[in-house]
mmCIF file of C-alpha atoms and ligand atoms in Angstrom:
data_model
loop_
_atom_site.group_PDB
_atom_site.id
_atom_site.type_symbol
_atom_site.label_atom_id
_atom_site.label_comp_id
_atom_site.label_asym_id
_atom_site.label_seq_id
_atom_site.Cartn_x
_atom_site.Cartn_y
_atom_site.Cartn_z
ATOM 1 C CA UNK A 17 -2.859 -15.957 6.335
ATOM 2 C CA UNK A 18 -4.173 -14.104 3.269
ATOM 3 C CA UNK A 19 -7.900 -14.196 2.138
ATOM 4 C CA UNK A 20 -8.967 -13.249 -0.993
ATOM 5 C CA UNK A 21 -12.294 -11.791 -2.247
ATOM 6 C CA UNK A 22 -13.895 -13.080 -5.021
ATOM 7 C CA UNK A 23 -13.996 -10.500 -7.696
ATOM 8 C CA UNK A 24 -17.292 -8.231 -7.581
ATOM 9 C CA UNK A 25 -17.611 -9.121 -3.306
ATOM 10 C CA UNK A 26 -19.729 -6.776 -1.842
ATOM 11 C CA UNK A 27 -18.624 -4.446 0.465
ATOM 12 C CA UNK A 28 -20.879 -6.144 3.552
ATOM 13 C CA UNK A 29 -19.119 -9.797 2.526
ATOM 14 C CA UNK A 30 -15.531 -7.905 3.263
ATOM 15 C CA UNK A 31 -16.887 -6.561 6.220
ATOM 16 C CA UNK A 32 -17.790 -9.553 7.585
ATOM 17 C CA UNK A 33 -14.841 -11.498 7.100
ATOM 18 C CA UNK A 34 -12.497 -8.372 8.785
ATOM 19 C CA UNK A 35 -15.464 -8.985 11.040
ATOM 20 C CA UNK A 36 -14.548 -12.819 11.298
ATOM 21 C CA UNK A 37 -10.636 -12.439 11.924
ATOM 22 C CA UNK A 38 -10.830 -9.787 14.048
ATOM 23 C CA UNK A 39 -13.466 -11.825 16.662
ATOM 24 C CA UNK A 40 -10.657 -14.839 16.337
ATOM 25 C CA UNK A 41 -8.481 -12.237 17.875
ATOM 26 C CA UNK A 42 -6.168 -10.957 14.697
ATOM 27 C CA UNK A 43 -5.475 -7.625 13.169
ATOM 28 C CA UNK A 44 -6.592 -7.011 9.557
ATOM 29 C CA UNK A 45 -4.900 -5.473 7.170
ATOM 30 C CA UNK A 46 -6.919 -4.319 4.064
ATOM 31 C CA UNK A 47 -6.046 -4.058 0.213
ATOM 32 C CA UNK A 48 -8.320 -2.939 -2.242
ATOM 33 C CA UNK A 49 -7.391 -3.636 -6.021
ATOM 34 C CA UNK A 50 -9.732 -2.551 -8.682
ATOM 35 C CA UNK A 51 -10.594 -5.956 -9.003
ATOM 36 C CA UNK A 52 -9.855 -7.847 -5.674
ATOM 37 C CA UNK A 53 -10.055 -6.996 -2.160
ATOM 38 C CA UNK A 54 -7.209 -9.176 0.000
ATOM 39 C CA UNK A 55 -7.642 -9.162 3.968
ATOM 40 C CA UNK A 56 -4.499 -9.959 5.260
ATOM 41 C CA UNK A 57 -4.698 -11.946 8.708
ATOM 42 C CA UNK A 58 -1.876 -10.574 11.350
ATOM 43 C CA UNK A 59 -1.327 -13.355 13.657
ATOM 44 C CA UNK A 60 -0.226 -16.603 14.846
ATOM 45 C CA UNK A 61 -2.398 -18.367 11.756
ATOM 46 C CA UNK A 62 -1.680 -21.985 12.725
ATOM 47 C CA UNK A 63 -4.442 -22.445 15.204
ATOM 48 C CA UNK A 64 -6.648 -21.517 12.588
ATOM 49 C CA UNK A 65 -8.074 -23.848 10.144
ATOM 50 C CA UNK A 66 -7.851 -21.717 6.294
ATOM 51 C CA UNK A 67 -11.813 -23.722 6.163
ATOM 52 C CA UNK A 68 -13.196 -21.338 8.780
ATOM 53 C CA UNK A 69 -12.348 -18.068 6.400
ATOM 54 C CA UNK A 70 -13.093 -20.103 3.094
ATOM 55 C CA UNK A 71 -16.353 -20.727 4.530
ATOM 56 C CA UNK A 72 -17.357 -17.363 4.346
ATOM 57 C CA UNK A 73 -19.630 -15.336 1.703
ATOM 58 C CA UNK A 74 -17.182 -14.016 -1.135
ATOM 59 C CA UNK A 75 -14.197 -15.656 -0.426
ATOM 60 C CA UNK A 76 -12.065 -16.842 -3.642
ATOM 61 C CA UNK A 77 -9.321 -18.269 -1.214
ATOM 62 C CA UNK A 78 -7.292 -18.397 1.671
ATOM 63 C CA UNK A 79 -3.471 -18.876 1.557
ATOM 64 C CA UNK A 80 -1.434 -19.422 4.375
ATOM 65 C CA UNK A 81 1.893 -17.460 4.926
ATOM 66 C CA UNK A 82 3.137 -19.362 8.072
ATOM 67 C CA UNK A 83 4.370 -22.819 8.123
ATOM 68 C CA UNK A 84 2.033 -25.302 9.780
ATOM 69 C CA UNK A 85 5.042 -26.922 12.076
ATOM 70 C CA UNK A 86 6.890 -24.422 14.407
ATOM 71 C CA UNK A 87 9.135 -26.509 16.795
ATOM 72 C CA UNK A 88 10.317 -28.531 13.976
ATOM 73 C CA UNK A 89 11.234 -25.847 11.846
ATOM 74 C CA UNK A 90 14.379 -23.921 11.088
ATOM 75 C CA UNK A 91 13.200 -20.324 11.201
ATOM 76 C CA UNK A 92 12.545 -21.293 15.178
ATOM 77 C CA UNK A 93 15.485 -23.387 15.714
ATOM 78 C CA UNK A 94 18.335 -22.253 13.415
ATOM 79 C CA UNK A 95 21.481 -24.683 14.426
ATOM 80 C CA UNK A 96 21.245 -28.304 13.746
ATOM 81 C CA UNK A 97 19.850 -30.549 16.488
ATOM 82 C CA UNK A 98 22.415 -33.013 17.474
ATOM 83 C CA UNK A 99 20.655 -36.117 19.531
ATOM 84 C CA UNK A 100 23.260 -37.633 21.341
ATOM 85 C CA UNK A 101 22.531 -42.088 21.873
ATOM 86 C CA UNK A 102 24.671 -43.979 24.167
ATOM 87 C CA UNK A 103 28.002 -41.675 23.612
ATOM 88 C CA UNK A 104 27.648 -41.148 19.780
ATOM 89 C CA UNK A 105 25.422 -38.194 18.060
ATOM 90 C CA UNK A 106 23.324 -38.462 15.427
ATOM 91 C CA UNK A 107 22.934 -35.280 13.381
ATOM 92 C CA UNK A 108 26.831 -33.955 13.905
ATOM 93 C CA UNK A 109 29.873 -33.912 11.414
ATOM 94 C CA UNK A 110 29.955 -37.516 11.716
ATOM 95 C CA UNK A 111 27.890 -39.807 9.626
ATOM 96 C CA UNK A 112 25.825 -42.393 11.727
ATOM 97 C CA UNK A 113 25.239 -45.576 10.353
ATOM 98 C CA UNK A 114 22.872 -48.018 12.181
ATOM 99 C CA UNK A 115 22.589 -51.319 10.797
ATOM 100 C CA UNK A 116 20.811 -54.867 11.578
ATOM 101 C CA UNK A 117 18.540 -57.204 10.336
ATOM 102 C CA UNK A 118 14.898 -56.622 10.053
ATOM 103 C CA UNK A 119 13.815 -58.410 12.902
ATOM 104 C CA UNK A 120 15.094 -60.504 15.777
ATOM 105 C CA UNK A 121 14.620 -64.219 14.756
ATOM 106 C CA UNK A 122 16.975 -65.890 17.498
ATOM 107 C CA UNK A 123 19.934 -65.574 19.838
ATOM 108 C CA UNK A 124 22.258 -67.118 17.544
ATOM 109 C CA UNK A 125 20.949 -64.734 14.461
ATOM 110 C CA UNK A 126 20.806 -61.290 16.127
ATOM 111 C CA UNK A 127 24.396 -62.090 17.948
ATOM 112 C CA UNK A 128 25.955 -62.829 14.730
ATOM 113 C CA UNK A 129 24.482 -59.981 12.699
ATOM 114 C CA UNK A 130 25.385 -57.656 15.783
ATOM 115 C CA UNK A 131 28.733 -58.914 15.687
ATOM 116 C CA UNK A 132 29.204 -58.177 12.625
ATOM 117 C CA UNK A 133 27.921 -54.912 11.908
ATOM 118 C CA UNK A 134 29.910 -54.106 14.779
ATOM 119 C CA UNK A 135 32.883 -55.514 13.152
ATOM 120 C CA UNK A 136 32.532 -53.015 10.678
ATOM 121 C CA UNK A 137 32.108 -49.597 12.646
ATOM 122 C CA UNK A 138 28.632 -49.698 13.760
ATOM 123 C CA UNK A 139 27.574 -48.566 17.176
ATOM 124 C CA UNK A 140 23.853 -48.443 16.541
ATOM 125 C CA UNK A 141 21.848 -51.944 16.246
ATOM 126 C CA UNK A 142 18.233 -52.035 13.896
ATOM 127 C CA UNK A 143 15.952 -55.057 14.480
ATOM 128 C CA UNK A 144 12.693 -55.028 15.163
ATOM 129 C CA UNK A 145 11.141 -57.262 17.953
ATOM 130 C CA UNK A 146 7.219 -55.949 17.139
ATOM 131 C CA UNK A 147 7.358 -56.246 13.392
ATOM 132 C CA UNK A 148 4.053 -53.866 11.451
ATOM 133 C CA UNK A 149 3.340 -56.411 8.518
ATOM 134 C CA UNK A 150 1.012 -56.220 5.705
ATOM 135 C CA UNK A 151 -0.454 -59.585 6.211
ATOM 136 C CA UNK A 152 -1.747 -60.962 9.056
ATOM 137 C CA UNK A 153 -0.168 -64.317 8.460
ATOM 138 C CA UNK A 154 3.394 -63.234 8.369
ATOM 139 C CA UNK A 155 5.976 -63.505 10.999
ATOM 140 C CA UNK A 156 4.986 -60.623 13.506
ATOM 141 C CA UNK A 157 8.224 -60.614 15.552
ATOM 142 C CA UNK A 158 9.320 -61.985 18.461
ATOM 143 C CA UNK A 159 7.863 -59.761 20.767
ATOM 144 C CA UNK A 160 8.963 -59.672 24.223
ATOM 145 C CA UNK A 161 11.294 -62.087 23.454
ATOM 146 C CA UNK A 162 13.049 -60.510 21.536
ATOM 147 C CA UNK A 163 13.629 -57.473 23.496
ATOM 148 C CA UNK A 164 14.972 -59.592 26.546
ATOM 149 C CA UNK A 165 17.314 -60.533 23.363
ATOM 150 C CA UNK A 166 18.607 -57.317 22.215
ATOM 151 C CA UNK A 167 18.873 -56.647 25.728
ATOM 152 C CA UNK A 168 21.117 -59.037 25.834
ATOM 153 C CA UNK A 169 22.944 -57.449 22.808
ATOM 154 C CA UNK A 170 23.233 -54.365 24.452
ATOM 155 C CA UNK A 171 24.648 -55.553 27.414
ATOM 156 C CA UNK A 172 27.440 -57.865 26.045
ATOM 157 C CA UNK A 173 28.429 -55.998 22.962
ATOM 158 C CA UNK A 174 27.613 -52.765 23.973
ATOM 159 C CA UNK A 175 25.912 -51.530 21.363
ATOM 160 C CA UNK A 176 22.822 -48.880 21.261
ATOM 161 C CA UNK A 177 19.339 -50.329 20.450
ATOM 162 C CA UNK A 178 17.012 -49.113 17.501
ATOM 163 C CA UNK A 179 13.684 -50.676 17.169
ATOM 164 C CA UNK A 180 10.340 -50.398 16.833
ATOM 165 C CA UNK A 181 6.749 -49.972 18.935
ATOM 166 C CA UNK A 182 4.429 -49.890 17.297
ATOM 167 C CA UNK A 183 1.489 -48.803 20.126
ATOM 168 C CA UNK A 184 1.218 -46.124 22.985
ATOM 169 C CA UNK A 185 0.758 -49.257 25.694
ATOM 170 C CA UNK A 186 4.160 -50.905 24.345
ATOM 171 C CA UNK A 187 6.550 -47.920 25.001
ATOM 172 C CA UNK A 188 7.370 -48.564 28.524
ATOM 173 C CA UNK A 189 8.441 -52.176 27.347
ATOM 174 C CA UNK A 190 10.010 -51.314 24.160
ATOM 175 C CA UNK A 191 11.865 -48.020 26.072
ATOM 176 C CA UNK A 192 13.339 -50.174 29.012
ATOM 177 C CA UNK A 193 15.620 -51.858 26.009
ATOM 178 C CA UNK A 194 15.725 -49.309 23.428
ATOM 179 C CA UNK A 195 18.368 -46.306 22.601
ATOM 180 C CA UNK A 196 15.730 -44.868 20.475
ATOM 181 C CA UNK A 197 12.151 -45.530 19.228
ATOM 182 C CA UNK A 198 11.674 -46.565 15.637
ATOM 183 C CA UNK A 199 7.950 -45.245 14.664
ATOM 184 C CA UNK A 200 7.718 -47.450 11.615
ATOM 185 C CA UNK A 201 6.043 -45.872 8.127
ATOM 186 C CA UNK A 202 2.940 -47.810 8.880
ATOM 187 C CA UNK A 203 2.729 -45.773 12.195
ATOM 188 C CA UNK A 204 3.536 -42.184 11.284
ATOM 189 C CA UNK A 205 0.513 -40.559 11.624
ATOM 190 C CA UNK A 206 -0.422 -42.827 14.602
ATOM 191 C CA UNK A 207 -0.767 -39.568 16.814
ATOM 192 C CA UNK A 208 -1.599 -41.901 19.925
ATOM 193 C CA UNK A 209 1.568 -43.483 18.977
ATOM 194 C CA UNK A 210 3.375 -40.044 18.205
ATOM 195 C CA UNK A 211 1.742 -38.541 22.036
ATOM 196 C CA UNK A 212 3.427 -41.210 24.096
ATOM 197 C CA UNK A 213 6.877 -41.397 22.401
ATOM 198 C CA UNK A 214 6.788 -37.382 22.897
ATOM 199 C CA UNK A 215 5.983 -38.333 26.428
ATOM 200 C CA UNK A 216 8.739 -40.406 27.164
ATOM 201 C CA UNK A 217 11.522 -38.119 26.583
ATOM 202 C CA UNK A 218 13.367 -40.501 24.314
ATOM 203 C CA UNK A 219 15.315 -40.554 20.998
ATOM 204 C CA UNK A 220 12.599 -41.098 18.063
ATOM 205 C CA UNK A 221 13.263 -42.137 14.878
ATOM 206 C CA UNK A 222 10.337 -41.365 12.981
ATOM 207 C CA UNK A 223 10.038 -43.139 9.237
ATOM 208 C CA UNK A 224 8.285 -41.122 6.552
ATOM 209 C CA UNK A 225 5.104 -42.661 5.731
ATOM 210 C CA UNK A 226 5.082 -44.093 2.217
ATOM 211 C CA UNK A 227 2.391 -42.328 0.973
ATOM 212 C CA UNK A 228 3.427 -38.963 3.249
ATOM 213 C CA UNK A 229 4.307 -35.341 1.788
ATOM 214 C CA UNK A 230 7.184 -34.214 3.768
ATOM 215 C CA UNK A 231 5.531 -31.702 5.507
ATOM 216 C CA UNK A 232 3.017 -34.412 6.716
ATOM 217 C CA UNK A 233 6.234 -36.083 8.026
ATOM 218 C CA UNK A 234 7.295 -32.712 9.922
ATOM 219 C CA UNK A 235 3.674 -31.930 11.264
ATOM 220 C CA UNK A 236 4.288 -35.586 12.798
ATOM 221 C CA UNK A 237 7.709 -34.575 14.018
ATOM 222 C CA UNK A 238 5.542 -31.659 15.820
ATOM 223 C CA UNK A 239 3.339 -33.571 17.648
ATOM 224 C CA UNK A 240 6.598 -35.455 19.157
ATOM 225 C CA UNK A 241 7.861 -32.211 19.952
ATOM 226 C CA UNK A 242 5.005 -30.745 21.008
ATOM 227 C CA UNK A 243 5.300 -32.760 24.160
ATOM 228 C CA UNK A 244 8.494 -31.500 24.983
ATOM 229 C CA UNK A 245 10.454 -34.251 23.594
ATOM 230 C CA UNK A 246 13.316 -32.934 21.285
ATOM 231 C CA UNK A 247 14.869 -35.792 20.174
ATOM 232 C CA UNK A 248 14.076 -36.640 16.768
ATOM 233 C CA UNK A 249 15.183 -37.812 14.032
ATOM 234 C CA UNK A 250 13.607 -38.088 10.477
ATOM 235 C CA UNK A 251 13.954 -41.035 7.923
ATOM 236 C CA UNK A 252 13.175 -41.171 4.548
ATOM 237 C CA UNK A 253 12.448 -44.737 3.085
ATOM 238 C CA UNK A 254 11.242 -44.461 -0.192
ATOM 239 C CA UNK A 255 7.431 -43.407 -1.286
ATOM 240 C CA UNK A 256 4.806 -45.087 -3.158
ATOM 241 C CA UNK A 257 4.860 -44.186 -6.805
ATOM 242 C CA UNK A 258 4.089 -46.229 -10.173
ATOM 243 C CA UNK A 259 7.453 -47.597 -10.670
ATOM 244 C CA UNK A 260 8.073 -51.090 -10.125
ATOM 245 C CA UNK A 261 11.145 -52.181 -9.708
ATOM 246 C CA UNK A 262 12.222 -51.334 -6.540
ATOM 247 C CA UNK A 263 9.718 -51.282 -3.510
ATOM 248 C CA UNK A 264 9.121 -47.723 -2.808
ATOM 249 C CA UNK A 265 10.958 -44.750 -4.627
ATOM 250 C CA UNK A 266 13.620 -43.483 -2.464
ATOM 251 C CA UNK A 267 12.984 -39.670 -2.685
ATOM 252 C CA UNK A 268 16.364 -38.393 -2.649
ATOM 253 C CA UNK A 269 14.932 -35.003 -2.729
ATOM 254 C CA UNK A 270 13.374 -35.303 0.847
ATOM 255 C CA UNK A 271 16.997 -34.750 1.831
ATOM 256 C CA UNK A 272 18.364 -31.458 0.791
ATOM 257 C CA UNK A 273 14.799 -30.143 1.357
ATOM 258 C CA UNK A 274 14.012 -31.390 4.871
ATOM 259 C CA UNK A 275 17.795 -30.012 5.865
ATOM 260 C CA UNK A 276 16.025 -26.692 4.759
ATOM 261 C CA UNK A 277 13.635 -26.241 6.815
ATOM 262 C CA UNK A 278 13.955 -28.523 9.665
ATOM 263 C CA UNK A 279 16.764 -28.045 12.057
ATOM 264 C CA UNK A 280 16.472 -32.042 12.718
ATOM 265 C CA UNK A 281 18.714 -34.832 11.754
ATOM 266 C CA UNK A 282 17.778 -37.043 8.807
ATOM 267 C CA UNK A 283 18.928 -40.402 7.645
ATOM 268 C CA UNK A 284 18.058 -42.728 4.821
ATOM 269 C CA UNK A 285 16.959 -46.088 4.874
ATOM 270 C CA UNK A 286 17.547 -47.758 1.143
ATOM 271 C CA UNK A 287 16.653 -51.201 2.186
ATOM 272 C CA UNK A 288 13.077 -50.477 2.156
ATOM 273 C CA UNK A 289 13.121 -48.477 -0.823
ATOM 274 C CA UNK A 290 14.891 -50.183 -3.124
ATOM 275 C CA UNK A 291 13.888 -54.046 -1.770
ATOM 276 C CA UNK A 292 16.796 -55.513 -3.170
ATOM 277 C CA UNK A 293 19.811 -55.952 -1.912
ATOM 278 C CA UNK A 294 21.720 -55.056 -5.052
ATOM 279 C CA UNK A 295 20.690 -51.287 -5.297
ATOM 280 C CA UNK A 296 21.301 -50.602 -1.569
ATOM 281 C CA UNK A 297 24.999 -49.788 -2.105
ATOM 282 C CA UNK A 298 24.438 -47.066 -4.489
ATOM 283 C CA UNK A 299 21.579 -45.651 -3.234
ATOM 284 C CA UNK A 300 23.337 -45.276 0.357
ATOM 285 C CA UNK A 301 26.375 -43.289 -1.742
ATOM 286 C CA UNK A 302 23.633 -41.460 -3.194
ATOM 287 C CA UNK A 303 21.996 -40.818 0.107
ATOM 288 C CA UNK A 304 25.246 -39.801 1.596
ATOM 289 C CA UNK A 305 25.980 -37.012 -1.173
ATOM 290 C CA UNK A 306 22.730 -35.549 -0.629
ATOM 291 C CA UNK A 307 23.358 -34.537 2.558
ATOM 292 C CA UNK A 308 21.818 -37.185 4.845
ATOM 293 C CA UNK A 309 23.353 -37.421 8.645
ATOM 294 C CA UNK A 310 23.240 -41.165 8.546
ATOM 295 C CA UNK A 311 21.385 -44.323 6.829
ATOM 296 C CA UNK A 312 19.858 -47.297 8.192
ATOM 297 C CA UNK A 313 20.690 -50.224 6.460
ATOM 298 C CA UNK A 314 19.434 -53.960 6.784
ATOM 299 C CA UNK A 315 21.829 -56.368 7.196
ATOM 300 C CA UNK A 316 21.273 -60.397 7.614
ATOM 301 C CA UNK A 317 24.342 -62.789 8.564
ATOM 302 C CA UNK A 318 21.927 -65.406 5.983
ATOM 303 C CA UNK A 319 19.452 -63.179 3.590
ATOM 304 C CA UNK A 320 18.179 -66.316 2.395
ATOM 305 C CA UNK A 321 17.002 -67.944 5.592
ATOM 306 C CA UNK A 322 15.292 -64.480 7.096
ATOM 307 C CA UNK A 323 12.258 -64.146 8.179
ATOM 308 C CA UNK A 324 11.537 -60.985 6.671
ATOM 309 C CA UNK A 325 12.852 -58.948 4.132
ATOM 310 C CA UNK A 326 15.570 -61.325 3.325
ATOM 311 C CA UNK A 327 15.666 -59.762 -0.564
ATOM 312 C CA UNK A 328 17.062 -56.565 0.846
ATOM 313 C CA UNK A 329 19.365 -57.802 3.425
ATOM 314 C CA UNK A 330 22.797 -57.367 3.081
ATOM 315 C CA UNK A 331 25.271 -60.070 3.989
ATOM 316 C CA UNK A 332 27.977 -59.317 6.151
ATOM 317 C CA UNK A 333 30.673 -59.021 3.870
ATOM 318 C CA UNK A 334 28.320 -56.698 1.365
ATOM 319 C CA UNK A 335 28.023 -54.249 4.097
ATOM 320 C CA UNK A 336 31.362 -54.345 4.843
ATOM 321 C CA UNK A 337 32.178 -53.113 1.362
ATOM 322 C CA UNK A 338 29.072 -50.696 1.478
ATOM 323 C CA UNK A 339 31.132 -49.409 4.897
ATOM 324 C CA UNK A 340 34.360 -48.598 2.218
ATOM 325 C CA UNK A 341 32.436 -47.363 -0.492
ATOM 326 C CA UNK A 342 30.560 -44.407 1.440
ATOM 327 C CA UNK A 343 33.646 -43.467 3.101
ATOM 328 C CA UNK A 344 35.052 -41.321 0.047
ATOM 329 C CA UNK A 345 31.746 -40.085 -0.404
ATOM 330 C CA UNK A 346 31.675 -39.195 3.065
ATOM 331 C CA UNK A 347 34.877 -37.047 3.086
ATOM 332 C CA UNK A 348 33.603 -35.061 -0.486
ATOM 333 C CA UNK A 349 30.860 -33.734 1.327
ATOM 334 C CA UNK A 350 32.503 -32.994 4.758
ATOM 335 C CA UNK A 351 31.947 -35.656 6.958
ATOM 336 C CA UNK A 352 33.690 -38.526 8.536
ATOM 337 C CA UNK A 353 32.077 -42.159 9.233
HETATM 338 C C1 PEP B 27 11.713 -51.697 9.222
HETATM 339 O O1 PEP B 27 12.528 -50.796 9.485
HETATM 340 O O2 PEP B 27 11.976 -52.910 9.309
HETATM 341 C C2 PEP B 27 10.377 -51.312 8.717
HETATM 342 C C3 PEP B 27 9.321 -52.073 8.910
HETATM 343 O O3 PEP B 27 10.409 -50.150 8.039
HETATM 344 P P1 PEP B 27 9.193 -49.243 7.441
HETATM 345 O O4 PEP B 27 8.354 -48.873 8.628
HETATM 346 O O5 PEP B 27 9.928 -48.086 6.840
HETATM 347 O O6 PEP B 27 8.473 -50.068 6.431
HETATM 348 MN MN1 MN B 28 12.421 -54.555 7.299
#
């Protein structure tokens, strides 16, 4: 951390700020312009609020050198983190593509939509049984229901479970089913939430809030891996911004720069960024050439009967062209599906 003097501090307002960051137990280093005095802060910073120096008599401001996240970043974990779910990896060469409707809605609907995401490659099943909506009137999921269903997925089609839980006393439930976690955008900086997934020592994927910064998304991928729980993986699923004609704004950006400085796997969901079904295809392709290590994609057997987020939902056969048209896309940038 850096801390710089207003011009014209006095000579006892420096002291007392070397004063300052040497009782918090750091070295100081002092320079002296002709103008401006900067105390530079020797240390592990990120304990340290910048507030607690910017507080102080004289002090212009305080800049931070170190990153706020440490086990999420790259300068502390170089290689990419691979998590491995139910025999494939997420976050290797390969690209992983989970896909499923938004929530469970029946046997009959989450067989057939299993079936036939299956049908086309996919190993990795997304519905939600606890569903976060915006209004209190709409469907809320299935609940426990529909985890003894996609329990029953798992069982006869083999397939690994995504899906969400969305509070610290439904993780034991939701983990006796699951593969992984899904901590929904609603939830991300739910650090109850974020504690007990850490906790429970499995896979996380952990969507980017839509009003998040990415490194609010990393500090969140901290606290899960703060508790000694490794296994995480980050999706981006479009942002809030002005523009209205898709849902969110998928931030394509988020990709190449999280790969930067986090060593963990990210995907892309496009179905809740762009909303309709119709831009999902491209955006995946798009998603794919940026660098992402897998996407999650919503897929309905019958958009126009869901429950929710019917609009978005691919049909079968869409996805199964979706499937072919990321494949070439796939192999330009390295990576086989
Ligand atoms: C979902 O995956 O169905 C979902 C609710 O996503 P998000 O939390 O990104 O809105
Ligand atoms: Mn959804």
């Amino acid at each position: 951390m850096i801390v710089i003097m207003k011009n014209g501090a006095s000579p006892a307002q420096i002291q007392s700020v070397v004063d300052r960051v040497e009782e918090l137990g750091f070295n100081t280093h002092l320079s002296t312009g002709k103008e401006q005095t900067i105390i530079g802060v020797i240390g592990d910073e990120r304990p340290v609020a910048e507030g607690v120096f910017r507080a102080l008599d004289g002090v212009e401001k305080v800049v931070r050198v170190l990153k706020p996240y440490k086990l999420a970043s790259r300068d502390f974990h170089p290689e990419d983190s691979v998590v491995p779910i139910n025999g494939v990896s997420i976050g290797g060469n390969r690209l992983s593509i989970m896909a499923g409707p938004c929530a469970v809605e029946s046997r009959e609907q989450i067989f057939e939509a299993a079936r036939a995401v299956r049908a086309s490659g996919v190993h990795i099943l997304r519905a939600g049984a606890f569903k976060p909506r915006t209004s209190p009137y709409s469907f809320q999921g299935l609940g426990a229901e529909g985890l003894a269903l996609l329990a029953e997925v798992k069982e006869q089609l083999g397939m690994a479970i995504v899906t969400e839980v969305m509070a610290p006393e439904q993780v034991e439930q939701v983990a006796e089913v699951a593969n992984m976690l899904q901590i929904g955008a609603r939830n991300m900086q739910n650090f109850q939430l974020l504690h007990a997934v850490g906790e429970s020592q499995m896979p996380v994927l952990l969507k980017r809030g839509m009003m998040s910064t990415m490194e609010e998304l990393l500090m969140s991928a901290e606290y899960i891996l703060s508790h000694g729980n490794g296994r995480v993986i980050l999706c981006e699923r479009g942002i809030r911004t002005f523009e209205q004609y898709t849902r969110n704004t998928l931030d394509l950006s988020a990709v190449p720069i999280l790969k930067q400085l986090t060593h963990l796997p990210v995907v892309v969901d496009p179905s809740h960024a762009a909303g309709n079904w119709e831009w999902v295809p491209r955006l995946s392709m798009a998603a794919v050439a940026a660098g992402a290590d897998g996407l999650l994609v919503e897929v309905h057997p019958h958009p126009d009967k869901a429950w929710s987020d019917g609009p978005q939902s691919l049909r079968p056969e869409r996805f199964r062209a979706l499937m072919d048209m990321i494949e070439p896309v796939a192999q330009a940038v390295g990576r086989t599906i």
